Short mmCIF file of C-alpha atoms in Angstrom, two decimals:
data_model
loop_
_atom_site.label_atom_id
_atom_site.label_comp_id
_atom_site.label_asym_id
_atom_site.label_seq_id
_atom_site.Cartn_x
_atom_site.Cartn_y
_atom_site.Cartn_z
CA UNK A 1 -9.01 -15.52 -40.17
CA UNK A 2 -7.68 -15.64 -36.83
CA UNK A 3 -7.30 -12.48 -35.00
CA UNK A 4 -4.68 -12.33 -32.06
CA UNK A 5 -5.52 -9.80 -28.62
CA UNK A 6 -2.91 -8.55 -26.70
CA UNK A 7 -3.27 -7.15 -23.25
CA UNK A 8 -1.61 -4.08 -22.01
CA UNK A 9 -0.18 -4.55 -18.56
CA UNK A 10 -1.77 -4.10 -15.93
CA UNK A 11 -0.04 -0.72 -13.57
CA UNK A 12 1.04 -1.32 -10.47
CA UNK A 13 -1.83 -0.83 -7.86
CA UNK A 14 0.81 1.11 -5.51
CA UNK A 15 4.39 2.50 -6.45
CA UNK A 16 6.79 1.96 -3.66
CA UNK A 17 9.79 4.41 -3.20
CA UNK A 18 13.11 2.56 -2.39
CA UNK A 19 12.61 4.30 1.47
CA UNK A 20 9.17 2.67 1.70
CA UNK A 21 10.49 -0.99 0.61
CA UNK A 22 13.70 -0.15 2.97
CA UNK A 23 11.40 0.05 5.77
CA UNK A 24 9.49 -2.89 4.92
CA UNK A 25 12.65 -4.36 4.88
CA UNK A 26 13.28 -3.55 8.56
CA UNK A 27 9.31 -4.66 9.11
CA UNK A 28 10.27 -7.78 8.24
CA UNK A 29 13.28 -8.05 9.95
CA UNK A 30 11.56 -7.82 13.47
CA UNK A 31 8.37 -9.04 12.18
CA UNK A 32 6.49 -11.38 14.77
CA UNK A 33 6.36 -15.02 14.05
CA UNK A 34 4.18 -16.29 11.43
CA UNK A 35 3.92 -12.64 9.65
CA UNK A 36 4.44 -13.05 5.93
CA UNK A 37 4.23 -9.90 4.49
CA UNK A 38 3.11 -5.93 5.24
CA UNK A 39 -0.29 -4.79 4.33
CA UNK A 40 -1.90 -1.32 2.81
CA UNK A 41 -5.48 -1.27 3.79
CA UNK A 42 -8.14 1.80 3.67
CA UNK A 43 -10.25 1.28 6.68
CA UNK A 44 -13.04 3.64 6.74
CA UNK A 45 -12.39 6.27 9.85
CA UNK A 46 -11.37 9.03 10.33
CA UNK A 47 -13.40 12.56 9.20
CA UNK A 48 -12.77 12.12 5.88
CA UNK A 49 -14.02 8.53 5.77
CA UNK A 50 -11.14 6.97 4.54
CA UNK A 51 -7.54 6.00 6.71
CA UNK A 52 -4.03 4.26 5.72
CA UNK A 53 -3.44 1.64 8.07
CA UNK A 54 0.00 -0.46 7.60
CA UNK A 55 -0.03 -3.44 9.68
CA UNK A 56 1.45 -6.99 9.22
CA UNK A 57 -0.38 -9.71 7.90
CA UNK A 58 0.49 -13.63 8.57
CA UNK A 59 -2.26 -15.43 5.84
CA UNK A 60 -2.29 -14.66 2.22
CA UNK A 61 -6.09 -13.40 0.72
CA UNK A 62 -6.22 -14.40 -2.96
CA UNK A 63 -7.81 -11.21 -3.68
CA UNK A 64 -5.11 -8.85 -2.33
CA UNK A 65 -2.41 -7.16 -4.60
CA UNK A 66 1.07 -9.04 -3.66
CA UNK A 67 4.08 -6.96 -4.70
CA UNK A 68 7.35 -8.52 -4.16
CA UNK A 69 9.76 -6.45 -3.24
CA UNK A 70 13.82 -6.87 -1.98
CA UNK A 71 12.66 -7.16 1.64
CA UNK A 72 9.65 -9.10 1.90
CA UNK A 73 6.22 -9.82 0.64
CA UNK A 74 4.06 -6.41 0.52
CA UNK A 75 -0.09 -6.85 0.52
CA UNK A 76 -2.37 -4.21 -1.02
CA UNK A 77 -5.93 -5.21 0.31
CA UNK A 78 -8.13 -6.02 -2.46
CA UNK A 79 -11.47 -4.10 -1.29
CA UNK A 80 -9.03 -0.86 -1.05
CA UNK A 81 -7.15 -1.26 -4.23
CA UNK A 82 -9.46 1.15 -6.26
CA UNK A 83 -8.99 4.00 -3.74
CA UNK A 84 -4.54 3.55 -4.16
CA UNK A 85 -4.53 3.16 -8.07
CA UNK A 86 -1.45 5.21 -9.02
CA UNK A 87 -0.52 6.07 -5.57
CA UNK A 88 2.99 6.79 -4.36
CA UNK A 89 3.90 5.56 -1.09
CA UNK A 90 6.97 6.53 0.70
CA UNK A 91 8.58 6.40 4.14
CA UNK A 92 9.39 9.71 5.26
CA UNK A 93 11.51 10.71 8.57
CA UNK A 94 12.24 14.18 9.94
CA UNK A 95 13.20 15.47 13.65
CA UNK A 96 9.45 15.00 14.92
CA UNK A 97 7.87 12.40 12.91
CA UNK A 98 8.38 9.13 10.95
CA UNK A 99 5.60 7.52 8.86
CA UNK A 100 4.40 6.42 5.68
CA UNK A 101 3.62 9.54 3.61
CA UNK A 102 0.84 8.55 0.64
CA UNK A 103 0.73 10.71 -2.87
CA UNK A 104 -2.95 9.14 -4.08
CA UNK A 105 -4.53 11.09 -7.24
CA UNK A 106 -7.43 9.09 -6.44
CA UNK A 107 -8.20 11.55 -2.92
CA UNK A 108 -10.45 14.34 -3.46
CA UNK A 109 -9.61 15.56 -0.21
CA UNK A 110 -8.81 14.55 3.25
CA UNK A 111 -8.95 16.12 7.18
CA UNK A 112 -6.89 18.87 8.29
CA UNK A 113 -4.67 16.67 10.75
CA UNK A 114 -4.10 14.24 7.28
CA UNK A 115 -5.11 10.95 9.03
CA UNK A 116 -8.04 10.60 6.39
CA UNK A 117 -9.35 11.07 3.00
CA UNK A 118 -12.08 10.81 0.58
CA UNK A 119 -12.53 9.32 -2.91
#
């Protein structure tokens, strides 16, 4: 008797919106020589313990998430991936601020100012 297992696939550690992977887009566009891709990473600062921090990364870490997407190579850090599990991220622009704006069901709460959060 042979019995056959199929997996489920696995979600996506981070959901982009089409604004976030337009910005990476224009990230890569002007990115600095030897930059390969944008990474998500949750450094731990901030009052809430836990930041975003976006920055460009120019080596591949075989335990990061990679997520291609239409303009460039896009890194989810692999000791933060728990915390961003189902997390929306989006690039948002107004008349006073532009940024990455996060939607993470995984934060339990974060600071007043919204630099920070906790799992």
């Amino acid at each position: 008797m042979t019995t056959t297992t199929t997996r489920r696939p696995r979600p996506a550690a981070i959901i982009l919106t089409p604004s976030a992977e337009e910005r990476i887009a224009k990230l890569m566009a002007k990115a600095p020589e030897g930059a390969i891709g944008v990474k998500l990473s949750t450094p731990r600062r901030g009052c809430s313990g836990l930041a975003y921090s976006v920055d460009y990364v120019t080596e591949a870490d075989p335990m990061d998430e990679r997520i291609e997407t239409p303009g460039g190579t896009f890194f989810v850090d692999g000791g933060s991936v728990l915390y961003l599990i189902g997390s929306t991220m989006s690039w948002v622009e107004d008349d006073f601020t532009a940024g990455f704006v996060f939607e993470n069901p995984n934060a339990k709460g974060s600071c007043g100012c919204g630099e920070s959060f906790m799992v």
